[in-house]
Coordinates of C-alpha atoms (C1' of nucleotides) in Angstrom, one line a residue:
Chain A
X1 CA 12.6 33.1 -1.4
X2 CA 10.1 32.0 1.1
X3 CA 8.7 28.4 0.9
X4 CA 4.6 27.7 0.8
X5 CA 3.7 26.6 4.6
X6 CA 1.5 23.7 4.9
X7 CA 0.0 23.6 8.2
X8 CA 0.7 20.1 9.8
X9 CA -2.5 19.3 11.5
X10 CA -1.8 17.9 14.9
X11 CA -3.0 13.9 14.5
X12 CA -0.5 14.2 12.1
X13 CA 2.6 14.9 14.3
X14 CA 0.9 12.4 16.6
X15 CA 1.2 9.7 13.5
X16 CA 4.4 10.7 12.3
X17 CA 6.4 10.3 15.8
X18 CA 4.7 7.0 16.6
X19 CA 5.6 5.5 13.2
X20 CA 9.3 6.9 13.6
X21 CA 9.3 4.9 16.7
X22 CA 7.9 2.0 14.8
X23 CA 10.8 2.3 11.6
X24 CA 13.5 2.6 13.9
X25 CA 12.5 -0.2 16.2
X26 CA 11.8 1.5 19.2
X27 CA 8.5 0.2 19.3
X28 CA 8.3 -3.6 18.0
X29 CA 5.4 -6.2 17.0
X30 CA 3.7 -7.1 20.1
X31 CA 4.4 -4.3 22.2
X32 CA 1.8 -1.7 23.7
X33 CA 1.1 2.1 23.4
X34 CA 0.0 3.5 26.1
X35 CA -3.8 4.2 26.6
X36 CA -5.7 6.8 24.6
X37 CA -5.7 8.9 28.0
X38 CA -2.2 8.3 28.8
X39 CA -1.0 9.4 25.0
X40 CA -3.3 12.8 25.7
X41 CA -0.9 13.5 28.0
X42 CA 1.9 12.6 26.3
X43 CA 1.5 14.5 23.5
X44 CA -0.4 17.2 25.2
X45 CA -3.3 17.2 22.5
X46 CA -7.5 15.6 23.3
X47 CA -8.5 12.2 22.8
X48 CA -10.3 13.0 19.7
X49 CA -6.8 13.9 18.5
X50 CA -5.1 10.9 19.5
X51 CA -8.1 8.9 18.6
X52 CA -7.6 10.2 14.7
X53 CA -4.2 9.4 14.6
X54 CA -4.6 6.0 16.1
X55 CA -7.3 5.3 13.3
X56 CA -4.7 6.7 10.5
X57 CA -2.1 3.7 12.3
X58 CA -5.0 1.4 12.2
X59 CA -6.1 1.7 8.7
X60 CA -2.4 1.2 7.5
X61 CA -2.3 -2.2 9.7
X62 CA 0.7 -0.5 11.9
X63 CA -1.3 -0.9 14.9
X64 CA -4.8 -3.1 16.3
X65 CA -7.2 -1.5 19.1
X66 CA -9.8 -3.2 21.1
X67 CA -12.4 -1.6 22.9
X68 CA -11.9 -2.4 26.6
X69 CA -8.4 -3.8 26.5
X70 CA -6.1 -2.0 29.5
X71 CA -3.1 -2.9 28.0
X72 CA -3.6 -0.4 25.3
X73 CA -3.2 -0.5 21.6
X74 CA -1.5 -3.2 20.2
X75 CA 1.6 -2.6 17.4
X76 CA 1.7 -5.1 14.8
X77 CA 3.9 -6.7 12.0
X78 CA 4.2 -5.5 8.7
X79 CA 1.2 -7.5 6.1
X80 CA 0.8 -7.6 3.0
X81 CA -2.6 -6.8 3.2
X82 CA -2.0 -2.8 2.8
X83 CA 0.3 -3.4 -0.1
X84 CA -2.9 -5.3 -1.6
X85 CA -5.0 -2.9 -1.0
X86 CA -3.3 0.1 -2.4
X87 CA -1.8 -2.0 -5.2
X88 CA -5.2 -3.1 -6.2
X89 CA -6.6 0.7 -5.9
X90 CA -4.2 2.2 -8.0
X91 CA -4.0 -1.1 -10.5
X92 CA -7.7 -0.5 -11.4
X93 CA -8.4 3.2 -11.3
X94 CA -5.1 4.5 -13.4
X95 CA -3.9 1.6 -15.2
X96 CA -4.7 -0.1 -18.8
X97 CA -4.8 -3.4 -19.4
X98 CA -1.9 -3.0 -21.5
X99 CA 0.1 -2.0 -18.8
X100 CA -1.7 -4.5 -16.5
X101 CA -0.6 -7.6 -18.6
X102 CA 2.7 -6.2 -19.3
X103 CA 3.4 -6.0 -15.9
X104 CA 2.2 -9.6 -14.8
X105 CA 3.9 -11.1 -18.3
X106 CA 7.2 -10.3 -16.5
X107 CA 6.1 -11.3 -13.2
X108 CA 5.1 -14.4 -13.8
X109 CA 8.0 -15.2 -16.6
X110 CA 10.3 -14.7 -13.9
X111 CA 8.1 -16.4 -10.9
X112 CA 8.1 -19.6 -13.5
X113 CA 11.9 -19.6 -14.0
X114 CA 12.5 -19.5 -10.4
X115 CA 9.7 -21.8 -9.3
X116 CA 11.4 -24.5 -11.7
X117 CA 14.5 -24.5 -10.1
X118 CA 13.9 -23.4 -6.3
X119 CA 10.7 -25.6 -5.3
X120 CA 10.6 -28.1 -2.7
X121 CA 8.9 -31.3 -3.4
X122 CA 5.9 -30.2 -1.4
X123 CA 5.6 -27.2 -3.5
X124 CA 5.4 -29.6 -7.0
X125 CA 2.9 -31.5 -5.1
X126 CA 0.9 -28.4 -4.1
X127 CA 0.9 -27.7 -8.0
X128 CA -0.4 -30.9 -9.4
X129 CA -3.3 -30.9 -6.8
X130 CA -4.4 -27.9 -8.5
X131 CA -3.9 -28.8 -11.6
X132 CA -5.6 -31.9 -11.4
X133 CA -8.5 -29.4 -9.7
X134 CA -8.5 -27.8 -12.4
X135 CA -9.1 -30.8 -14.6
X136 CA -11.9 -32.0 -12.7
X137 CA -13.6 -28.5 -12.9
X138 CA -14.2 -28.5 -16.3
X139 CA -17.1 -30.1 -16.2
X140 CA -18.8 -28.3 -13.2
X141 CA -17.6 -24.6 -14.9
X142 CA -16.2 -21.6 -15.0
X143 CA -16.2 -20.5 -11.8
X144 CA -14.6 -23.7 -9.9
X145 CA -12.2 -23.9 -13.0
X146 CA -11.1 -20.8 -11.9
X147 CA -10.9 -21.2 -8.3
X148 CA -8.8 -23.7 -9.0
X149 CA -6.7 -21.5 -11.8
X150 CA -5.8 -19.2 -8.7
X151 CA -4.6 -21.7 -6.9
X152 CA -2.3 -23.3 -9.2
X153 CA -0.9 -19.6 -10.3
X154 CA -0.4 -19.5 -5.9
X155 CA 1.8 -22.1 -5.3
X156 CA 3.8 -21.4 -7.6
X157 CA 3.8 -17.9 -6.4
X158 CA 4.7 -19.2 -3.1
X159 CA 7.6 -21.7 -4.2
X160 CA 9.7 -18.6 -5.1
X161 CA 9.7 -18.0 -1.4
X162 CA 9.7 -14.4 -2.6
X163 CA 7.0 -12.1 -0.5
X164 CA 7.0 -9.2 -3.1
X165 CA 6.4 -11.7 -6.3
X166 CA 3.3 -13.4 -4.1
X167 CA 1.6 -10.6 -3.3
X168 CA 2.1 -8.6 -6.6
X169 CA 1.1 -11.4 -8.9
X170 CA -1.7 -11.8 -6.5
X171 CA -2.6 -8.8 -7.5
X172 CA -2.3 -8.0 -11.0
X173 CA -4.0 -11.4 -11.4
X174 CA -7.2 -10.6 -9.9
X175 CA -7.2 -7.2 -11.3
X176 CA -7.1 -8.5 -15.0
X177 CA -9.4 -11.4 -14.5
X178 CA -11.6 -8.7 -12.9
X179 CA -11.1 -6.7 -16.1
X180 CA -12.1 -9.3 -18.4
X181 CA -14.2 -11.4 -16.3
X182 CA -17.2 -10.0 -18.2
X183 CA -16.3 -11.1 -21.7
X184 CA -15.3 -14.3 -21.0
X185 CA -19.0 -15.2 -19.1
X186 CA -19.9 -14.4 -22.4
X187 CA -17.8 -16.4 -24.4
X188 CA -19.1 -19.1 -26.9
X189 CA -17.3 -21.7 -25.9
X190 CA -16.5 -21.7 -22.1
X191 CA -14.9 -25.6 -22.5
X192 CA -13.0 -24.7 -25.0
X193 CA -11.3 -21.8 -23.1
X194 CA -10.8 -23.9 -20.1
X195 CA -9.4 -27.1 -22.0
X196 CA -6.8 -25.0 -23.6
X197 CA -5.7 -23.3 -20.4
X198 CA -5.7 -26.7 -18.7
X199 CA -3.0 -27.8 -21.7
X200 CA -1.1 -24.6 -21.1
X201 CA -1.0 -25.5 -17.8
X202 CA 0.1 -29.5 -17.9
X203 CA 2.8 -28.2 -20.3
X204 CA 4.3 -25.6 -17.9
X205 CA 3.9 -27.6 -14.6
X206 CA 5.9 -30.5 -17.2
X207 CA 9.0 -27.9 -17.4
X208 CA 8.9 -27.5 -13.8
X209 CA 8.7 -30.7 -12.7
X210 CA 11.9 -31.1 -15.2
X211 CA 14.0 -28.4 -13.6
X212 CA 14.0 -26.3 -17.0
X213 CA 13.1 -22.5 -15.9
X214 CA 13.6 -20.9 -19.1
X215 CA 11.1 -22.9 -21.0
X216 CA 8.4 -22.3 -18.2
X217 CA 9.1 -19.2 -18.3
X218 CA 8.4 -18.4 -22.0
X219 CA 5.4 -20.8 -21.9
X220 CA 3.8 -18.9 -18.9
X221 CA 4.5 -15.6 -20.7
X222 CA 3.5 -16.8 -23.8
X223 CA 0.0 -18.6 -22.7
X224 CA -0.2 -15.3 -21.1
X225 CA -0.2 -12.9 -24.1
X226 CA -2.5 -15.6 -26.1
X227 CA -5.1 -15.7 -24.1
X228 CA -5.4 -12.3 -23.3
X229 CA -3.9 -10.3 -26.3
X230 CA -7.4 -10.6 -27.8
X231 CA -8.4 -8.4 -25.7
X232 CA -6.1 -5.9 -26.0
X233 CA -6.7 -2.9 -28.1
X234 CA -4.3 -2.8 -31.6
X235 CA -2.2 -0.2 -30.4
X236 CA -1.4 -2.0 -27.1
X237 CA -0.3 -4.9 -28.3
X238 CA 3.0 -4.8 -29.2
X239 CA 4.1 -3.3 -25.9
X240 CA 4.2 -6.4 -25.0
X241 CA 6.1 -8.4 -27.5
X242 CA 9.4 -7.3 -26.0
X243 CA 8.6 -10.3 -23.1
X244 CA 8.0 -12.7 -25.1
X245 CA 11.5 -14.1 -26.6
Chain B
X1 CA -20.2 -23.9 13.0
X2 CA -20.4 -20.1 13.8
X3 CA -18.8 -17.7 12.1
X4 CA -16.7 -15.6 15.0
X5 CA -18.2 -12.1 15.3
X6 CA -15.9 -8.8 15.2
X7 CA -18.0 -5.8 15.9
X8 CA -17.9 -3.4 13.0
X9 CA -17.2 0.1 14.5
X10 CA -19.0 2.8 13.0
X11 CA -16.3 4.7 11.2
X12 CA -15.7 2.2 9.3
X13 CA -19.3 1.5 8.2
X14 CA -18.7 5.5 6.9
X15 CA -15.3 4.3 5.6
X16 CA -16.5 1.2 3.5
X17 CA -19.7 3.3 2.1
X18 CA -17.5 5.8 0.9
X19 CA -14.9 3.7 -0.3
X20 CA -17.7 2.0 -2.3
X21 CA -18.7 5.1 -3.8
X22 CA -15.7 5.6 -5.2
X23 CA -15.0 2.1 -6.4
X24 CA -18.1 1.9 -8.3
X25 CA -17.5 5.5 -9.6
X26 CA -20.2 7.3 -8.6
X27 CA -17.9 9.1 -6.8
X28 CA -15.2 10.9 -9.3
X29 CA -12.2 12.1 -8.5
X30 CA -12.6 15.8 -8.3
X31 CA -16.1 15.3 -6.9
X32 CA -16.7 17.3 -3.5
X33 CA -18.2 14.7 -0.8
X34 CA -21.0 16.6 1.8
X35 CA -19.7 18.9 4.8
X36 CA -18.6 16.6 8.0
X37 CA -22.4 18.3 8.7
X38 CA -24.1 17.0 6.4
X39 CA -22.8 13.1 6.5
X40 CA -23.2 13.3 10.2
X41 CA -27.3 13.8 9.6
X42 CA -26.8 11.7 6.7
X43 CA -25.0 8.6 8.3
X44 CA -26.3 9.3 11.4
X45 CA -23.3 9.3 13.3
X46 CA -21.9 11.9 15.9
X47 CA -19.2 14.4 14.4
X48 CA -16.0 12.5 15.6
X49 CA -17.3 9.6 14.0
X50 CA -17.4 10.9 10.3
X51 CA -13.6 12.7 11.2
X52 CA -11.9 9.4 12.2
X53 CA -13.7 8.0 9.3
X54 CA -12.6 11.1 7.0
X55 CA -9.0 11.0 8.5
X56 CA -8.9 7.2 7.5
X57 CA -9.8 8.3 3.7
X58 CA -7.3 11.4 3.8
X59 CA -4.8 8.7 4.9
X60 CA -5.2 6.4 2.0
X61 CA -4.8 9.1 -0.5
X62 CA -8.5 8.5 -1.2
X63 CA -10.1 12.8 -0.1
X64 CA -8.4 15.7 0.8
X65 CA -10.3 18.1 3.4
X66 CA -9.5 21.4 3.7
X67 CA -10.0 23.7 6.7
X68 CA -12.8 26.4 5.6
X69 CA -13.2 25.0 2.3
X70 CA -17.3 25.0 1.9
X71 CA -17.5 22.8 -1.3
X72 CA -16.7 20.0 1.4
X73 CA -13.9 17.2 1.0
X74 CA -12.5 16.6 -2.4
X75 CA -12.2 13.0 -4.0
X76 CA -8.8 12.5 -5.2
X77 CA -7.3 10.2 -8.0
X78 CA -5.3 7.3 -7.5
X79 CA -1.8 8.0 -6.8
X80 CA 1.2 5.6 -5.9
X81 CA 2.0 7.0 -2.5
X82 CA 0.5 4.9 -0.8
X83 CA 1.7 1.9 -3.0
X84 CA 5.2 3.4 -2.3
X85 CA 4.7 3.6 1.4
X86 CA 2.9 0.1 2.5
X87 CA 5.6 -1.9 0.1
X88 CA 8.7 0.3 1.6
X89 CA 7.4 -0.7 5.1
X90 CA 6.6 -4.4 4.1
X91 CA 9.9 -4.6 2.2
X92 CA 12.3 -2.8 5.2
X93 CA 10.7 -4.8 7.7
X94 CA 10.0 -8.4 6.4
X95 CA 12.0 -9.3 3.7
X96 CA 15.6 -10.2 3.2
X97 CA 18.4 -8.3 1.4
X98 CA 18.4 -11.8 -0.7
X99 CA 14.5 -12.1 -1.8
X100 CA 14.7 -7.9 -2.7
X101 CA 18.0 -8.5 -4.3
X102 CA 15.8 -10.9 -6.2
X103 CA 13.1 -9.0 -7.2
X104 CA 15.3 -6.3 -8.0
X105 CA 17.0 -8.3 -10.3
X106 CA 13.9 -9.4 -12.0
X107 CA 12.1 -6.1 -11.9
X108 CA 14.8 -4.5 -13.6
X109 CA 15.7 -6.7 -16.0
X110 CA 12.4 -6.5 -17.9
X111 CA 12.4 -2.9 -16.9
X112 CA 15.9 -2.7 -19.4
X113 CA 14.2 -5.1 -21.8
X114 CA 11.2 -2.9 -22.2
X115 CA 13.0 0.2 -22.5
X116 CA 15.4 -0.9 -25.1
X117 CA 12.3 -1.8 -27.0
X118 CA 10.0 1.1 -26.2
X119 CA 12.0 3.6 -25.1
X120 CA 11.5 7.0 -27.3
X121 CA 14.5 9.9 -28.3
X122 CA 13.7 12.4 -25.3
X123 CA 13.7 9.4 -22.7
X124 CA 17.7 8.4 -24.0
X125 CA 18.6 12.0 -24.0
X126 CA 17.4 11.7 -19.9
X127 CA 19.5 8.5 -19.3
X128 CA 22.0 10.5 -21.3
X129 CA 21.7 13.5 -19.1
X130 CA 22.1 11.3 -15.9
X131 CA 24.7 9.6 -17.1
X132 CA 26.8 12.3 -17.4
X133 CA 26.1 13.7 -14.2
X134 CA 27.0 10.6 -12.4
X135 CA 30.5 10.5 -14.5
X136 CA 30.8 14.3 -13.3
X137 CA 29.4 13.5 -9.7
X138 CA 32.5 10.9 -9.3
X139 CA 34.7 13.7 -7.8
X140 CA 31.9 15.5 -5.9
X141 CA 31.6 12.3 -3.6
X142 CA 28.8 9.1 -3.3
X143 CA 26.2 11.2 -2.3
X144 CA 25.8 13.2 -5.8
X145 CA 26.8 9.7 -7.4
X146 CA 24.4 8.4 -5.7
X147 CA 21.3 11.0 -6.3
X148 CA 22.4 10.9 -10.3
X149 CA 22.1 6.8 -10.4
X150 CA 18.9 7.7 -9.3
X151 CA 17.7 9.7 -11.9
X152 CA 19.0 7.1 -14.4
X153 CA 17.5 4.1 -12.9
X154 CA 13.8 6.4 -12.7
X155 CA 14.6 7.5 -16.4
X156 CA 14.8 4.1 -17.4
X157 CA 12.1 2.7 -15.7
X158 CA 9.9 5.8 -16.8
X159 CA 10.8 4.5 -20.6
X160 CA 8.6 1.3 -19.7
X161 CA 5.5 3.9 -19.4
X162 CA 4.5 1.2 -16.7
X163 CA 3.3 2.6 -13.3
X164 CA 4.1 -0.2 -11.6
X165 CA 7.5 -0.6 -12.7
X166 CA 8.1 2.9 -11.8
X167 CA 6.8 2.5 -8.3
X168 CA 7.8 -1.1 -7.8
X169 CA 11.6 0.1 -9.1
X170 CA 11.7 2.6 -6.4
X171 CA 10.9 1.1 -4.1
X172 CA 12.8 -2.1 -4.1
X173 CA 15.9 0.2 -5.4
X174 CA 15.7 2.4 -2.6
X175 CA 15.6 -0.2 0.2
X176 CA 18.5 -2.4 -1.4
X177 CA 20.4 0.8 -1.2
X178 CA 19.5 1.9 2.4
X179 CA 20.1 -1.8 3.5
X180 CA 24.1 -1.4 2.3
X181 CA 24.4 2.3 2.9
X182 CA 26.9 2.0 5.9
X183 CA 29.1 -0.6 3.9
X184 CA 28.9 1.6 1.0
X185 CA 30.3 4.3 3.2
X186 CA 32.7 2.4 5.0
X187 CA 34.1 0.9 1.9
X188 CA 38.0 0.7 1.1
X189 CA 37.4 2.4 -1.9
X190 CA 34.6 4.4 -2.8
X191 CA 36.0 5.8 -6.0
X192 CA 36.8 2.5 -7.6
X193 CA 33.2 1.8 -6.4
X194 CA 31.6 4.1 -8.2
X195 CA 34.1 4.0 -11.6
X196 CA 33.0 0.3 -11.8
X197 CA 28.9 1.6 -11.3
X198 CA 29.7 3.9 -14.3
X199 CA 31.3 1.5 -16.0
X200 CA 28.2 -0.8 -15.9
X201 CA 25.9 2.0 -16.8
X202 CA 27.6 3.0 -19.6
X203 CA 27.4 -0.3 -21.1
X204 CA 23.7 -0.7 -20.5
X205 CA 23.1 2.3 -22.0
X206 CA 24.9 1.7 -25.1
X207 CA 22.7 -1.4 -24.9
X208 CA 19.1 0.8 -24.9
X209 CA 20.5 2.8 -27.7
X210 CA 21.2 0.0 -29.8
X211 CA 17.8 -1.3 -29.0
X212 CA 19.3 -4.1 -27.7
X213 CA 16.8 -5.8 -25.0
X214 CA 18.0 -9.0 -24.4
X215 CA 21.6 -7.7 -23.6
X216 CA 20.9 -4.5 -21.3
X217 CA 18.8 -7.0 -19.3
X218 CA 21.2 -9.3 -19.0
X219 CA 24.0 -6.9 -18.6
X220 CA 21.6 -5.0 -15.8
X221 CA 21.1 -8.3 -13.9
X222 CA 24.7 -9.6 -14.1
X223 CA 26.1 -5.5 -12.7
X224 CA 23.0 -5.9 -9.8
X225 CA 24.1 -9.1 -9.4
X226 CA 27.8 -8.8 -9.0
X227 CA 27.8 -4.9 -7.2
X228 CA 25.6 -6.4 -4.5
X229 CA 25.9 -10.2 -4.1
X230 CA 29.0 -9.6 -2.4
X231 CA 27.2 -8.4 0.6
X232 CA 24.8 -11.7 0.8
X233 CA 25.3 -14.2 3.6
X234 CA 26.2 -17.3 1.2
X235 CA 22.8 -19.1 1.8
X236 CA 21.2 -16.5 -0.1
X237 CA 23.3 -16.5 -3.1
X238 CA 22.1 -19.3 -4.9
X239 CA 18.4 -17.4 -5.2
X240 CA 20.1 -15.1 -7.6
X241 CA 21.6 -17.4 -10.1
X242 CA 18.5 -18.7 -11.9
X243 CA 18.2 -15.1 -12.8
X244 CA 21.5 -14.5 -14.5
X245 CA 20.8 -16.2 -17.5
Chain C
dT1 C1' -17.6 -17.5 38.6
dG2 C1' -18.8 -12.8 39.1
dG3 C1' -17.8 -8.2 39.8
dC4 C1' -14.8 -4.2 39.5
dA5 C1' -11.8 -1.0 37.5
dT6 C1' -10.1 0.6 33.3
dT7 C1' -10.3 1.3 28.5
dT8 C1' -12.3 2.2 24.2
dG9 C1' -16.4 3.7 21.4
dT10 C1' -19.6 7.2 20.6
dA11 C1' -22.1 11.5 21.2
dC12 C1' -22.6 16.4 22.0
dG13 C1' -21.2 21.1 23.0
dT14 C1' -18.0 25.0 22.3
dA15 C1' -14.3 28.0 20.9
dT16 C1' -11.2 29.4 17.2
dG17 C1' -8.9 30.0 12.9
dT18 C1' -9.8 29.8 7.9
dA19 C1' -11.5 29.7 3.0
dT20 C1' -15.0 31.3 -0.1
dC21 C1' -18.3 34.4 -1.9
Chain D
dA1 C1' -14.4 44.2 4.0
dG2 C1' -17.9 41.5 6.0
dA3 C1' -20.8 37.5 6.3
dT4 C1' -21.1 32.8 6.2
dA5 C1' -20.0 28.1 6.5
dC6 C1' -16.4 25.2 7.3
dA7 C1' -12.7 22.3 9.5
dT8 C1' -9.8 22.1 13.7
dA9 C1' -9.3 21.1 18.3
dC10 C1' -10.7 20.8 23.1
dG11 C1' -13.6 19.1 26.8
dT12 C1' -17.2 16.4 29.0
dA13 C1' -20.3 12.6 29.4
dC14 C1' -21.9 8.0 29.1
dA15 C1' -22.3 3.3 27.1
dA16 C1' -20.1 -1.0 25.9
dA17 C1' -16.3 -4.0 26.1
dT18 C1' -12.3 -6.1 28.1
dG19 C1' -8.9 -7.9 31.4
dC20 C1' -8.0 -9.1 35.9
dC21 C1' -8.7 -10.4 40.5

DNA sequence: TGGCATTTGTACGTATGTATC
DNA sequence: AGATACATACGTACAAATGCC
């Protein structure tokens, strides 16, 4: 009959009625709040108050502070850098690998089919300069091969012109290199590794380059599942054979 | 040269250690972190300092503190709120209905793919539950249309057993569908609307059922394509093709 | 250029309601 | 039921940083 009652701490009504003002445009990028002093008396709470809700709108990049500046706290544009962050978080503490791979399998299958047929020339050039990065890496190891590797995987990230697919491959990239990082500093044959990937990758950027989406897409998901598969417990595997057709 | 120097306030030196903690596990969720009395003596910091730094963790989803509570701030696991809320704000407030239309498009279409493949018999009896109540909801008005797509597109998505699906889905679903709300409502015909959504569904479903991957995705990317192309300026139409195939 | 007024950053003290034992 | 320790919130004070004249 009666609900539970939650008692709303008072930063938090002090968060909640400046990010309303944020959502619905009343406050936009580049404008000011008011000083900590002045928002006191505004909202009829103590600076310490105002001063923990305006580090809860900090830390989620809503709004930037300096230390002296009278014009007040600044409010910002949306980032991506939050959506990283908690992305990342919650890819690494409550996901599997399984799930991990899945996940960038049909990311990147569909970043690949839309790369081939939305990039600009710039954008193809922006790919063979890492590509041929990544060739001259080979011989100076794993680490610059790899450097270069993110960069390729980047631009053609970017050349879907599609915010969400950059910064979530971004993402579930790191996370699973992260994840396997480990084992392949300890694998037999580090050249080996990095001259396959390099063919994987001359074949892909070749579909590209020729316009034909659906065959960069199934040989980015399929270079994909073969080089990491391996590392995939048995009974994970075949959850991801449904991307692969 | 010089590196430019941005002074590193003291909450978030409290902020970082903490979140380092955690990272590295040594701090487990369900683990109790020292009173606010205790880290002041132990970071050395005045008491406001560890609450704007605590506030900043309670924020992020990362403690929970509790008024009274003597076993001191909990550590708490991972959870895709705050996914959910820093992509909803980046994807309301940066992104066109074109590049979400696009990610939908993709997103989903695996999503159907997987859960053709994977999907087990209690998660079709929930699409079959929804399902039903959207084809009952028809006369009730959009609203309870609405709230029973929902529940099929989550029961779906749930099938993949991929958190990032699942959030990414509902996210991306949910903004598409606040962007075209007022058109929705204002539209000639809301009833043919919705008969042609069930329409759609129905087919997709028999799809899953059939285990059929390759033709609920297409089937799901064609009915996203053609229910809300319609409301795309004409520049951004020609982002969604390459993802019809 | 330097100095001033203002703002934020930090510290400390205190009162009050609350959860746990 | 009482004792204890806790978080919440307020207020004051001073140092450091900034923008502006």
């Amino acid at each position: 009959m009666f609900q539970p009652v939650s008692p709303i701490r008072a930063y938090e009504r002090v968060v909640d009625q400046i990010e309303q003002a944020v959502f619905t445009g009343r406050l936009r990028p580049g404008a000011r709040l008011p000083s900590e002093r002045d928002l006191m008396t505004q909202f009829g709470v103590s600076r310490s108050t105002i001063r923990e809700a305006l580090r809860v709108l900090q830390s989620n990049g809503m709004i930037q502070s300096r230390a002296g500046d009278p014009r007040g706290p600044e409010i910002l544009a949306a980032s991506p850098e939050n959506l990283h962050k908690s992305m990342r978080r919650l890819a690494r503490t409550s996901m599997s690998l399984g799930e991990l791979l899945q996940f960038r399998m049909l990311l990147e299958g569909s970043a690949y089919l839309l790369a081939a047929r939305l990039r600009s020339a710039d954008e193809l050039a922006e790919m063979d300069v890492a590509l041929a990065a990544m060739a001259a890496a080979v011989d100076e190891g794993y680490s610059a091969f790899s450097d270069a590797d993110v960069a390729f995987h980047e631009a053609v990230a970017r050349a879907t012109q599609n915010t969400l697919i950059v910064v979530c491959s971004d993402v579930v990239r790191e996370v699973v290199v992260d994840l396997i990082a480990d084992r392949i500093a300890h694998a037999a044959d580090q050249r080996a590794l990095m001259l396959s990937y390099l063919r994987h990758h001359t074949e892909v950027l070749q579909a590209i380059r020729d316009g034909d989406g659906e065959l960069a897409s199934q040989l980015a998901r399929r270079a994909l599942h073969d080089s990491y598969a391996p590392y995939l417990p048995e009974t994970e595997r075949e959850m991801l054979s449904p991307l692969l057709g």
